[in-house]
Each structure stands twice: as C-alpha cells, then as structure tokens.
Coordinates of N, CA, C and O in Angstrom, one line a residue:
M11 N -9.4 9.5 15.7 CA -8.3 9.1 16.6 C -8.8 9.3 18.1 O -8.3 8.7 18.9
K12 N -9.8 10.2 18.3 CA -10.3 10.4 19.6 C -10.9 9.1 20.2 O -10.8 8.8 21.3
K13 N -11.6 8.4 19.3 CA -12.2 7.1 19.7 C -11.1 6.2 20.1 O -11.3 5.4 21.0
L14 N -10.0 6.2 19.4 CA -8.9 5.3 19.7 C -8.3 5.7 21.1 O -8.1 4.8 21.8
V15 N -8.2 6.9 21.4 CA -7.8 7.4 22.7 C -8.7 6.9 23.8 O -8.3 6.3 24.8
L16 N -10.0 7.0 23.5 CA -11.0 6.6 24.5 C -10.9 5.1 24.7 O -10.9 4.6 25.9
I17 N -10.8 4.3 23.6 CA -10.8 2.9 23.7 C -9.5 2.4 24.5 O -9.5 1.6 25.3
L18 N -8.4 3.1 24.1 CA -7.1 2.8 24.8 C -7.2 3.1 26.3 O -6.7 2.3 27.1
G19 N -7.8 4.2 26.6 CA -8.0 4.6 28.0 C -8.8 3.6 28.8 O -8.4 3.2 29.9
V20 N -9.9 3.1 28.2 CA -10.7 2.1 28.9 C -10.0 0.8 29.0 O -10.0 0.2 30.1
A21 N -9.2 0.4 28.0 CA -8.4 -0.8 28.0 C -7.4 -0.7 29.1 O -7.2 -1.7 29.9
L22 N -6.8 0.5 29.2 CA -5.7 0.6 30.3 C -6.3 0.6 31.7 O -5.8 0.0 32.6
S23 N -7.6 1.1 31.8 CA -8.2 1.1 33.1 C -8.6 -0.4 33.5 O -8.5 -0.8 34.7
V24 N -9.0 -1.2 32.5 CA -9.3 -2.6 32.7 C -8.0 -3.3 33.2 O -8.0 -4.1 34.1
L25 N -6.9 -3.0 32.5 CA -5.6 -3.6 32.9 C -5.3 -3.2 34.3 O -4.7 -4.0 35.1
A26 N -5.6 -2.0 34.7 CA -5.2 -1.5 36.0 C -6.0 -2.1 37.1 O -5.6 -2.2 38.2
C27 N -7.2 -2.6 36.8 CA -8.0 -3.2 37.8 C -7.7 -4.7 38.1 O -8.2 -5.2 39.0
N28 N -6.8 -5.3 37.4 CA -6.4 -6.7 37.7 C -5.4 -6.6 38.8 O -4.2 -6.4 38.6
K29 N -5.8 -6.7 40.1 CA -4.9 -6.5 41.2 C -4.6 -7.8 41.9 O -5.4 -8.7 41.9
T30 N -3.5 -7.8 42.5 CA -3.1 -8.9 43.4 C -2.8 -8.3 44.8 O -2.5 -7.1 44.9
E31 N -2.8 -9.1 45.8 CA -2.6 -8.6 47.1 C -1.1 -8.4 47.4 O -0.3 -9.2 47.2
T32 N -0.8 -7.1 47.8 CA 0.6 -6.8 48.1 C 0.5 -5.9 49.3 O -0.5 -5.2 49.6
S33 N 1.6 -5.7 50.1 CA 1.6 -4.8 51.2 C 1.8 -3.4 50.6 O 2.3 -3.2 49.5
S34 N 1.4 -2.4 51.4 CA 1.4 -1.0 50.9 C 2.8 -0.6 50.6 O 3.1 0.3 49.8
K35 N 3.8 -1.1 51.3 CA 5.2 -0.6 51.1 C 5.8 -1.3 49.8 O 6.7 -0.7 49.3
D36 N 5.2 -2.4 49.3 CA 5.7 -3.0 48.1 C 4.9 -2.5 46.9 O 5.2 -2.9 45.8
F37 N 3.9 -1.7 47.1 CA 3.0 -1.2 46.0 C 3.8 -0.3 45.0 O 4.4 0.7 45.4
K38 N 3.7 -0.6 43.7 CA 4.3 0.1 42.7 C 3.3 0.5 41.7 O 2.6 -0.4 41.1
T39 N 3.1 1.8 41.4 CA 2.1 2.3 40.5 C 2.7 3.4 39.6 O 3.7 4.0 39.9
A40 N 2.1 3.6 38.4 CA 2.5 4.6 37.5 C 1.3 4.9 36.5 O 0.3 4.2 36.6
Y41 N 1.5 5.9 35.7 CA 0.5 6.2 34.7 C 1.1 6.5 33.4 O 2.2 6.9 33.3
I42 N 0.2 6.4 32.4 CA 0.6 6.7 31.0 C -0.4 7.7 30.5 O -1.6 7.5 30.6
D43 N 0.2 8.8 29.8 CA -0.7 9.8 29.2 C -1.1 9.2 27.8 O -0.3 9.2 26.9
T44 N -2.3 8.6 27.7 CA -2.6 7.9 26.5 C -2.7 8.8 25.3 O -2.4 8.4 24.2
A45 N -3.1 10.1 25.5 CA -3.1 11.0 24.3 C -1.7 11.2 23.8 O -1.5 11.2 22.6
E46 N -0.8 11.4 24.7 CA 0.6 11.6 24.2 C 1.2 10.3 23.6 O 1.9 10.4 22.6
L47 N 0.8 9.2 24.1 CA 1.3 7.9 23.6 C 0.8 7.7 22.1 O 1.6 7.4 21.3
I48 N -0.5 8.0 21.9 CA -1.0 7.9 20.5 C -0.4 9.0 19.6 O -0.1 8.7 18.5
E49 N -0.3 10.2 20.1 CA 0.3 11.2 19.3 C 1.7 11.0 18.9 O 2.1 11.3 17.8
K50 N 2.5 10.4 19.8 CA 3.9 10.3 19.5 C 4.4 8.9 19.2 O 5.6 8.7 18.9
Y51 N 3.6 7.9 19.2 CA 4.0 6.5 18.9 C 4.2 6.4 17.3 O 3.2 6.6 16.6
D52 N 5.4 6.2 16.9 CA 5.7 6.1 15.5 C 4.8 5.2 14.7 O 4.4 5.5 13.5
K53 N 4.5 4.1 15.2 CA 3.7 3.1 14.5 C 2.3 3.7 14.2 O 1.7 3.5 13.1
F54 N 1.7 4.4 15.2 CA 0.4 5.0 15.0 C 0.5 6.0 13.9 O -0.4 6.1 13.0
K55 N 1.6 6.8 13.9 CA 1.7 7.8 12.8 C 1.9 7.2 11.5 O 1.2 7.6 10.5
D56 N 2.8 6.2 11.4 CA 3.0 5.5 10.1 C 1.7 4.9 9.6 O 1.4 5.0 8.4
E57 N 1.0 4.2 10.4 CA -0.2 3.5 10.0 C -1.3 4.5 9.6 O -2.0 4.3 8.6
D58 N -1.4 5.6 10.3 CA -2.3 6.7 9.9 C -2.0 7.3 8.6 O -2.9 7.5 7.8
D59 N -0.7 7.5 8.3 CA -0.3 8.0 7.0 C -0.6 7.0 5.9 O -1.1 7.4 4.9
K60 N -0.3 5.8 6.1 CA -0.6 4.7 5.1 C -2.1 4.7 4.9 O -2.5 4.5 3.7
F61 N -2.9 4.8 5.9 CA -4.3 4.7 5.7 C -4.9 5.9 5.0 O -5.7 5.8 4.1
K62 N -4.3 7.1 5.2 CA -4.7 8.3 4.4 C -4.3 8.1 3.0 O -5.2 8.5 2.1
V63 N -3.2 7.6 2.7 CA -2.8 7.4 1.3 C -3.7 6.4 0.6 O -4.2 6.6 -0.5
K64 N -4.0 5.3 1.3 CA -4.9 4.3 0.8 C -6.3 4.9 0.5 O -6.9 4.6 -0.5
S65 N -6.8 5.7 1.5 CA -8.1 6.4 1.3 C -8.1 7.2 0.1 O -9.1 7.2 -0.7
E66 N -7.0 8.0 -0.1 CA -6.9 8.9 -1.3 C -6.9 8.0 -2.6 O -7.6 8.4 -3.6
E67 N -6.1 7.0 -2.6 CA -6.1 6.1 -3.8 C -7.4 5.5 -4.1 O -7.8 5.4 -5.3
L68 N -8.1 5.0 -3.1 CA -9.4 4.4 -3.3 C -10.4 5.4 -3.8 O -11.4 5.1 -4.5
G69 N -10.3 6.7 -3.3 CA -11.2 7.7 -3.7 C -11.0 8.3 -5.0 O -11.9 9.0 -5.6
R70 N -9.8 8.2 -5.6 CA -9.5 8.8 -6.9 C -10.5 8.4 -8.0 O -11.0 9.3 -8.7
P71 N -10.8 7.1 -8.2 CA -11.7 6.8 -9.3 C -13.1 7.5 -9.1 O -13.7 8.0 -10.1
L72 N -13.6 7.5 -7.9 CA -14.8 8.1 -7.6 C -14.8 9.7 -7.9 O -15.7 10.2 -8.4
E73 N -13.7 10.3 -7.5 CA -13.5 11.7 -7.7 C -13.5 12.0 -9.2 O -14.1 13.0 -9.6
A74 N -12.9 11.2 -10.0 CA -12.9 11.3 -11.5 C -14.4 11.2 -12.0 O -14.8 12.0 -12.9
K75 N -15.1 10.3 -11.5 CA -16.5 10.1 -11.9 C -17.3 11.4 -11.5 O -18.2 11.8 -12.3
V76 N -17.1 11.9 -10.3 CA -17.8 13.1 -9.9 C -17.5 14.3 -10.7 O -18.4 15.1 -11.1
R77 N -16.2 14.5 -11.1 CA -15.8 15.6 -11.9 C -16.5 15.5 -13.3 O -17.0 16.4 -13.9
A78 N -16.5 14.2 -13.9 CA -17.1 14.0 -15.2 C -18.6 14.3 -15.1 O -19.2 14.9 -16.0
F79 N -19.3 13.9 -14.0 CA -20.7 14.2 -13.7 C -20.9 15.7 -13.7 O -21.9 16.2 -14.3
Q80 N -20.1 16.4 -12.9 CA -20.2 17.8 -12.8 C -20.1 18.5 -14.2 O -20.8 19.5 -14.5
A81 N -19.2 18.1 -15.0 CA -19.0 18.6 -16.3 C -20.2 18.4 -17.1 O -20.7 19.3 -17.9
D82 N -20.8 17.2 -17.1 CA -22.0 16.8 -17.8 C -23.2 17.7 -17.3 O -24.0 18.1 -18.1
A83 N -23.2 17.9 -16.0 CA -24.3 18.6 -15.5 C -24.2 20.1 -15.9 O -25.2 20.7 -16.3
Q84 N -23.0 20.6 -16.0 CA -22.8 22.0 -16.4 C -23.2 22.1 -17.9 O -23.9 23.1 -18.3
N85 N -22.8 21.1 -18.7 CA -23.1 21.1 -20.1 C -24.7 21.0 -20.3 O -25.2 21.7 -21.2
F86 N -25.3 20.2 -19.5 CA -26.8 20.1 -19.5 C -27.4 21.5 -19.3 O -28.3 21.9 -20.0
R87 N -26.9 22.2 -18.2 CA -27.5 23.5 -17.9 C -27.3 24.5 -19.1 O -28.2 25.3 -19.4
Q88 N -26.2 24.4 -19.7 CA -25.9 25.3 -20.8 C -26.8 25.0 -22.1 O -27.1 25.9 -22.8
N89 N -27.0 23.7 -22.3 CA -27.7 23.3 -23.5 C -29.2 23.0 -23.4 O -29.8 22.7 -24.4
A90 N -29.7 23.0 -22.2 CA -31.1 22.6 -22.0 C -32.1 23.4 -22.8 O -33.0 22.8 -23.4
Q91 N -31.9 24.7 -22.9 CA -32.9 25.5 -23.6 C -32.7 25.4 -25.1 O -33.6 25.5 -25.9
V92 N -31.4 25.3 -25.5 CA -31.1 25.2 -26.9 C -31.6 24.0 -27.6 O -32.1 24.0 -28.7
K93 N -31.4 22.8 -26.9 CA -31.8 21.5 -27.5 C -33.2 21.1 -27.3 O -33.6 20.1 -27.8
G94 N -33.9 21.8 -26.5 CA -35.4 21.6 -26.4 C -35.7 20.8 -25.2 O -34.9 20.1 -24.5
P95 N -37.0 20.8 -24.8 CA -37.5 20.1 -23.6 C -37.4 18.6 -23.7 O -37.2 18.0 -22.6
Q96 N -37.6 18.0 -24.8 CA -37.5 16.5 -24.9 C -36.1 16.1 -24.5 O -35.9 15.2 -23.7
W97 N -35.1 16.7 -25.1 CA -33.7 16.4 -24.8 C -33.4 16.7 -23.3 O -32.7 15.9 -22.7
A98 N -33.9 17.8 -22.9 CA -33.6 18.2 -21.5 C -34.2 17.1 -20.5 O -33.6 16.8 -19.5
Q99 N -35.4 16.7 -20.8 CA -36.0 15.7 -19.9 C -35.2 14.4 -19.9 O -35.0 13.8 -18.9
Q100 N -34.8 13.9 -21.1 CA -34.0 12.7 -21.2 C -32.7 12.8 -20.5 O -32.3 11.9 -19.7
M101 N -32.0 13.9 -20.8 CA -30.7 14.1 -20.2 C -30.8 14.3 -18.6 O -29.9 13.8 -17.9
G102 N -31.8 15.0 -18.2 CA -32.1 15.2 -16.8 C -32.3 13.9 -16.1 O -31.7 13.7 -15.0
A103 N -33.0 13.0 -16.7 CA -33.3 11.7 -16.0 C -32.0 10.9 -16.0 O -31.7 10.2 -15.0
S104 N -31.2 11.0 -17.0 CA -29.9 10.2 -17.1 C -29.0 10.8 -16.0 O -28.3 10.0 -15.3
L105 N -28.9 12.1 -15.9 CA -28.0 12.7 -14.9 C -28.5 12.4 -13.5 O -27.6 12.1 -12.6
Q106 N -29.7 12.4 -13.3 CA -30.3 12.0 -12.0 C -29.9 10.6 -11.6 O -29.5 10.3 -10.4
Q107 N -30.0 9.7 -12.5 CA -29.6 8.3 -12.3 C -28.1 8.2 -12.0 O -27.7 7.5 -11.0
R108 N -27.3 8.9 -12.7 CA -25.9 8.9 -12.5 C -25.5 9.4 -11.1 O -24.7 8.9 -10.4
E109 N -26.3 10.5 -10.7 CA -26.0 11.1 -9.4 C -26.3 10.1 -8.3 O -25.6 10.0 -7.3
Q110 N -27.4 9.4 -8.4 CA -27.8 8.4 -7.4 C -26.7 7.3 -7.3 O -26.3 6.9 -6.2
Q111 N -26.3 6.8 -8.5 CA -25.2 5.8 -8.5 C -23.9 6.3 -7.9 O -23.3 5.6 -7.1
L112 N -23.6 7.5 -8.1 CA -22.4 8.1 -7.5 C -22.6 8.2 -5.9 O -21.6 7.9 -5.2
G113 N -23.8 8.5 -5.5 CA -24.0 8.5 -4.1 C -23.9 7.1 -3.4 O -23.3 6.9 -2.4
V114 N -24.4 6.1 -4.2 CA -24.2 4.7 -3.7 C -22.8 4.3 -3.6 O -22.3 3.7 -2.6
E115 N -22.0 4.6 -4.6 CA -20.5 4.3 -4.7 C -19.8 5.1 -3.5 O -18.9 4.5 -2.9
Q116 N -20.2 6.3 -3.3 CA -19.5 7.1 -2.2 C -19.8 6.4 -0.9 O -18.9 6.3 0.0
N117 N -21.1 6.1 -0.6 CA -21.4 5.4 0.7 C -20.7 4.1 0.8 O -20.3 3.8 2.0
A118 N -20.6 3.3 -0.2 CA -19.9 2.1 -0.1 C -18.4 2.3 0.2 O -17.8 1.6 1.0
L119 N -17.8 3.3 -0.4 CA -16.4 3.6 -0.1 C -16.2 4.1 1.3 O -15.3 3.6 2.0
I120 N -17.1 4.9 1.8 CA -17.0 5.4 3.2 C -17.1 4.2 4.1 O -16.4 4.1 5.1
Q121 N -18.1 3.3 3.9 CA -18.3 2.2 4.8 C -17.0 1.3 4.7 O -16.6 0.8 5.8
Q122 N -16.5 1.0 3.6 CA -15.3 0.2 3.5 C -14.1 0.8 4.3 O -13.4 0.1 5.0
L123 N -13.9 2.1 4.1 CA -12.8 2.8 4.8 C -13.0 2.8 6.3 O -12.1 2.6 7.1
Q124 N -14.3 3.0 6.8 CA -14.6 2.9 8.2 C -14.3 1.5 8.8 O -13.7 1.4 9.9
Q125 N -14.7 0.5 8.0 CA -14.4 -0.9 8.5 C -12.9 -1.1 8.6 O -12.4 -1.7 9.6
E126 N -12.2 -0.8 7.5 CA -10.7 -1.0 7.5 C -10.0 -0.2 8.6 O -9.1 -0.7 9.3
G127 N -10.5 1.0 8.8 CA -9.9 1.9 9.9 C -10.2 1.3 11.3 O -9.3 1.3 12.1
A128 N -11.4 0.7 11.5 CA -11.7 0.1 12.8 C -10.8 -1.1 13.0 O -10.3 -1.3 14.2
V129 N -10.6 -1.9 12.0 CA -9.8 -3.1 12.2 C -8.4 -2.7 12.5 O -7.7 -3.2 13.4
L130 N -7.8 -1.7 11.8 CA -6.5 -1.2 12.0 C -6.4 -0.7 13.5 O -5.4 -1.0 14.2
K131 N -7.3 0.1 13.9 CA -7.3 0.7 15.3 C -7.3 -0.4 16.3 O -6.6 -0.4 17.3
D132 N -8.2 -1.4 16.1 CA -8.3 -2.5 17.1 C -7.0 -3.2 17.2 O -6.5 -3.6 18.3
T133 N -6.3 -3.5 16.0 CA -5.1 -4.2 16.0 C -4.0 -3.4 16.8 O -3.3 -3.9 17.6
L134 N -3.9 -2.1 16.5 CA -2.9 -1.2 17.2 C -3.2 -1.2 18.7 O -2.3 -1.3 19.5
I135 N -4.4 -1.0 19.1 CA -4.8 -1.0 20.5 C -4.4 -2.3 21.2 O -3.8 -2.3 22.3
S136 N -4.7 -3.4 20.5 CA -4.3 -4.7 21.1 C -2.8 -4.8 21.3 O -2.4 -5.3 22.3
E137 N -2.1 -4.4 20.3 CA -0.6 -4.4 20.4 C -0.1 -3.6 21.6 O 0.7 -4.0 22.3
V138 N -0.7 -2.4 21.7 CA -0.2 -1.5 22.8 C -0.6 -2.0 24.1 O 0.2 -2.0 25.1
K139 N -1.8 -2.5 24.2 CA -2.3 -3.1 25.5 C -1.4 -4.3 25.9 O -1.0 -4.4 27.1
K140 N -1.1 -5.2 25.0 CA -0.2 -6.3 25.3 C 1.2 -5.8 25.7 O 1.8 -6.3 26.7
F141 N 1.7 -4.8 25.0 CA 3.0 -4.2 25.3 C 3.0 -3.6 26.7 O 3.9 -3.9 27.5
I142 N 2.0 -2.9 27.1 CA 1.9 -2.3 28.4 C 1.8 -3.3 29.5 O 2.4 -3.2 30.6
K143 N 1.0 -4.4 29.2 CA 0.9 -5.4 30.2 C 2.2 -6.1 30.4 O 2.7 -6.3 31.6
D144 N 3.0 -6.4 29.3 CA 4.3 -7.0 29.5 C 5.3 -6.1 30.1 O 6.1 -6.5 31.0
Y145 N 5.2 -4.8 29.8 CA 6.1 -3.8 30.4 C 5.8 -3.7 31.9 O 6.8 -3.7 32.7
G146 N 4.6 -3.7 32.3 CA 4.2 -3.6 33.7 C 4.7 -4.8 34.5 O 5.3 -4.7 35.6
K147 N 4.6 -6.0 33.9 CA 5.1 -7.2 34.6 C 6.6 -7.2 34.7 O 7.2 -7.4 35.7
K148 N 7.3 -6.8 33.6 CA 8.7 -6.7 33.5 C 9.3 -5.7 34.5 O 10.3 -6.0 35.2
K149 N 8.6 -4.6 34.7 CA 9.1 -3.5 35.6 C 8.6 -3.7 37.0 O 8.9 -2.9 37.9
G150 N 7.7 -4.6 37.2 CA 7.2 -4.9 38.6 C 6.1 -3.9 39.1 O 5.9 -3.7 40.3
Y151 N 5.3 -3.4 38.2 CA 4.2 -2.5 38.6 C 3.0 -3.3 39.0 O 2.7 -4.4 38.5
D152 N 2.3 -2.8 40.0 CA 1.0 -3.3 40.5 C -0.1 -2.7 39.6 O -1.1 -3.4 39.3
Y153 N 0.0 -1.4 39.3 CA -1.0 -0.7 38.5 C -0.3 0.2 37.5 O 0.7 0.8 37.9
I154 N -0.9 0.3 36.3 CA -0.5 1.3 35.4 C -1.8 1.9 34.9 O -2.7 1.2 34.4
Y155 N -2.0 3.2 35.2 CA -3.2 3.9 34.9 C -3.1 4.7 33.6 O -1.9 4.9 33.1
G156 N -4.2 5.0 33.0 CA -4.2 5.9 31.8 C -4.7 7.2 32.1 O -5.7 7.4 32.8
T157 N -4.1 8.3 31.5 CA -4.6 9.6 31.6 C -4.7 10.2 30.2 O -4.4 9.5 29.2
G158 N -5.2 11.4 30.1 CA -5.3 12.0 28.7 C -6.8 12.2 28.4 O -7.6 12.4 29.3
D159 N -7.2 12.1 27.1 CA -8.6 12.3 26.7 C -9.5 11.3 27.4 O -10.6 11.5 27.6
A160 N -9.0 10.0 27.6 CA -9.8 9.0 28.2 C -9.3 8.8 29.6 O -8.9 7.7 30.0
A161 N -9.4 9.8 30.4 CA -8.7 9.8 31.8 C -9.4 8.8 32.7 O -10.6 8.7 32.8
T162 N -8.5 8.0 33.3 CA -9.0 7.1 34.3 C -8.3 7.4 35.6 O -8.4 6.6 36.6
V163 N -7.6 8.5 35.7 CA -6.9 8.9 36.9 C -7.3 10.4 37.1 O -7.1 11.2 36.2
L164 N -7.7 10.8 38.3 CA -8.0 12.2 38.5 C -6.8 13.0 39.0 O -6.8 14.2 38.9
Y165 N -5.9 12.3 39.6 CA -4.7 13.0 40.1 C -3.5 12.0 40.1 O -3.7 10.8 40.4
A166 N -2.4 12.5 39.7 CA -1.2 11.6 39.7 C 0.0 12.6 39.9 O 0.1 13.6 39.2
K167 N 1.0 12.2 40.7 CA 2.2 12.9 40.8 C 3.0 12.7 39.5 O 3.0 11.6 39.0
D168 N 3.7 13.7 39.1 CA 4.5 13.6 37.8 C 5.5 12.5 37.9 O 5.9 11.9 36.9
G169 N 6.0 12.2 39.1 CA 7.0 11.2 39.3 C 6.5 9.8 38.9 O 7.3 8.9 38.6
Y170 N 5.2 9.6 38.8 CA 4.7 8.3 38.4 C 4.4 8.2 36.9 O 4.0 7.1 36.5
D171 N 4.7 9.3 36.2 CA 4.4 9.3 34.8 C 5.5 8.5 34.0 O 6.7 8.9 34.1
I172 N 5.1 7.4 33.4 CA 6.1 6.6 32.7 C 5.8 6.6 31.2 O 6.3 5.8 30.4
T173 N 5.1 7.6 30.7 CA 4.7 7.7 29.3 C 5.9 7.7 28.4 O 6.0 7.0 27.5
K174 N 6.9 8.6 28.7 CA 8.0 8.7 27.9 C 8.8 7.5 27.8 O 9.3 7.0 26.7
E175 N 9.0 6.8 28.9 CA 9.7 5.5 29.0 C 9.0 4.5 28.2 O 9.7 3.8 27.4
V176 N 7.7 4.3 28.3 CA 7.0 3.3 27.5 C 7.0 3.7 26.1 O 7.2 2.8 25.2
L177 N 6.8 5.0 25.8 CA 6.8 5.4 24.4 C 8.1 5.1 23.7 O 8.2 4.7 22.6
K178 N 9.2 5.4 24.4 CA 10.6 5.1 23.9 C 10.7 3.6 23.6 O 11.2 3.3 22.5
E179 N 10.3 2.8 24.5 CA 10.4 1.3 24.2 C 9.5 0.9 23.1 O 9.9 0.0 22.3
L180 N 8.3 1.4 23.1 CA 7.4 1.1 22.0 C 8.0 1.5 20.6 O 8.0 0.7 19.7
N181 N 8.5 2.7 20.5 CA 9.1 3.2 19.3 C 10.3 2.4 18.9 O 10.6 2.1 17.8
D182 N 11.2 2.1 19.9 CA 12.4 1.3 19.7 C 12.0 -0.1 19.1 O 12.6 -0.6 18.2
T183 N 11.0 -0.7 19.8 CA 10.5 -2.1 19.3 C 10.0 -2.0 17.9 O 10.3 -2.8 17.1
Y184 N 9.2 -0.9 17.6 CA 8.6 -0.8 16.3 C 9.7 -0.5 15.2 O 9.7 -1.1 14.2
K185 N 10.7 0.3 15.6 CA 11.8 0.6 14.6 C 12.6 -0.7 14.3 O 13.0 -0.9 13.2
A186 N 12.8 -1.5 15.4 CA 13.6 -2.8 15.1 C 12.8 -3.7 14.2 O 13.3 -4.3 13.3
T187 N 11.4 -3.7 14.4 CA 10.6 -4.5 13.5 C 10.6 -4.0 12.1 O 10.7 -4.8 11.2
K188 N 10.6 -2.7 11.9 CA 10.6 -2.1 10.6 C 11.9 -2.4 9.9 O 11.9 -2.8 8.7
K189 N 13.1 -2.4 10.6 CA 14.4 -2.7 10.1 C 14.4 -4.2 9.6 O 14.9 -4.5 8.5
D190 N 13.8 -5.1 10.5 CA 13.8 -6.5 10.1 C 12.9 -6.7 8.9 O 13.3 -7.5 8.0
D191 N 11.8 -6.0 8.8 CA 11.0 -6.1 7.6 C 11.7 -5.6 6.3 O 11.6 -6.2 5.3
K192 N 12.5 -4.5 6.4 CA 13.2 -4.0 5.3 C 14.3 -5.0 4.8 O 14.5 -5.3 3.7
V193 N 15.0 -5.6 5.8 CA 16.0 -6.6 5.5 C 15.4 -7.8 4.8 O 15.9 -8.3 3.8
A194 N 14.3 -8.3 5.3 CA 13.6 -9.4 4.7 C 13.1 -9.1 3.3 O 13.2 -10.0 2.4
T195 N 12.6 -7.9 3.1 CA 12.2 -7.5 1.8 C 13.3 -7.5 0.8 O 13.2 -8.0 -0.3
K196 N 14.5 -6.9 1.2 CA 15.7 -6.9 0.4 C 16.2 -8.3 0.0 O 16.6 -8.5 -1.1
E197 N 16.1 -9.2 1.0 CA 16.6 -10.6 0.8 C 15.7 -11.3 -0.2 O 16.1 -12.0 -1.1
E198 N 14.3 -11.0 -0.1 CA 13.4 -11.6 -1.1 C 13.6 -11.0 -2.5 O 13.5 -11.8 -3.5
E199 N 13.9 -9.8 -2.6 CA 14.2 -9.1 -3.9 C 15.4 -9.7 -4.6 O 15.5 -9.9 -5.8
K200 N 16.4 -10.1 -3.8 CA 17.7 -10.7 -4.3 C 17.4 -12.1 -4.9 O 18.1 -12.5 -5.9
K201 N 16.4 -12.8 -4.4 CA 16.1 -14.1 -4.9 C 15.4 -14.0 -6.2 O 15.4 -14.4 -7.1

C-alpha cells in the first residue's frame, strides 16, 4: 500500500503542475493528505479485503500440498533407517523433486498475485486521480497538492486541507455505486 501512496502522491503532484494564468487574488489552492485518503477511502478498504480473500483462496490448494509434503517428509525421516538405504535414496529423490515443484508453484502464485494487485492498484489510482481532477474543476481550484507518505508539499495551512471533503465525496460516490450494483444484481436474480 505504501507504493500506492507514493504513486498517488506523484500523480497528484503532476495534476498540480497543470497551471493556467490567473491573478494572485483569484488563486485557489488546497491539499489532500494522500495517506489518509487511502487509509479511509471505503473502496480501497473493500478492494483490499477482496484481494486478501482471493489470495487466501488461491493459496489454499498450495498450502494443502505443502502440508502433505511435510507429512511425507516427516514419515521419510522416521522410516529412513528402518526401510534401508535403497528406499531412503528413492524416497529422498522423490521428495526433493516434489519440493522443487512446490517452489515453482509458489513462485507462480506470488507472481500472479503481484500482477493482479498491480492492476487493481493502477485502476484505483486512475479513478481517484480522475475524481480529484473533476473535483478541482468543479470547486474552482487552481492547484490541489498531495501530502502524506508521498509528500509533494513541505508546508500547508490547515485551512487548505480538503482531504475530509474529498474523502466524503469519494465514499458517497462509491456507496451510491455499490447500491446500484446490488439493485442490478437483485433484478438479474429475479429474471
């Protein structure tokens, strides 16, 4: 999530650099605490929870294979001397091959989850950037800066902080979208 904060902060600073000429008395600026935005935005939380559940579900078959391997390895250690060196050599080679295969499967799962996580984060960041851009235009801001872990502002008066305002609108928009999705799902189930 820290990478997400960093990317969001950089994106916000890029948005902030798109300037138009205005007189100093008409200049309107504000900032958003990007760390707070990510921490409290309901959609980030929901998507993170969904991703964790998906990760656990995808990992269960591999965990079962690892437990079976560990049981077989324990059985091997207990029976190696009793069953003789030839059996031990054969079983040891088989266990070693299984261990390598489990490593390959684990690496593939990790890579898949990293790719899916990156796509999800990019999608969420794009949505938030677009929302902030539209919000800034609607409210008449010349600049909206980002602070937090990916700080792009060294000082800002608290009066310029619009984090709570933007967060409330983001969450309200997301909740309305969630309600619409639930209504659509219920209507499809009736058919």
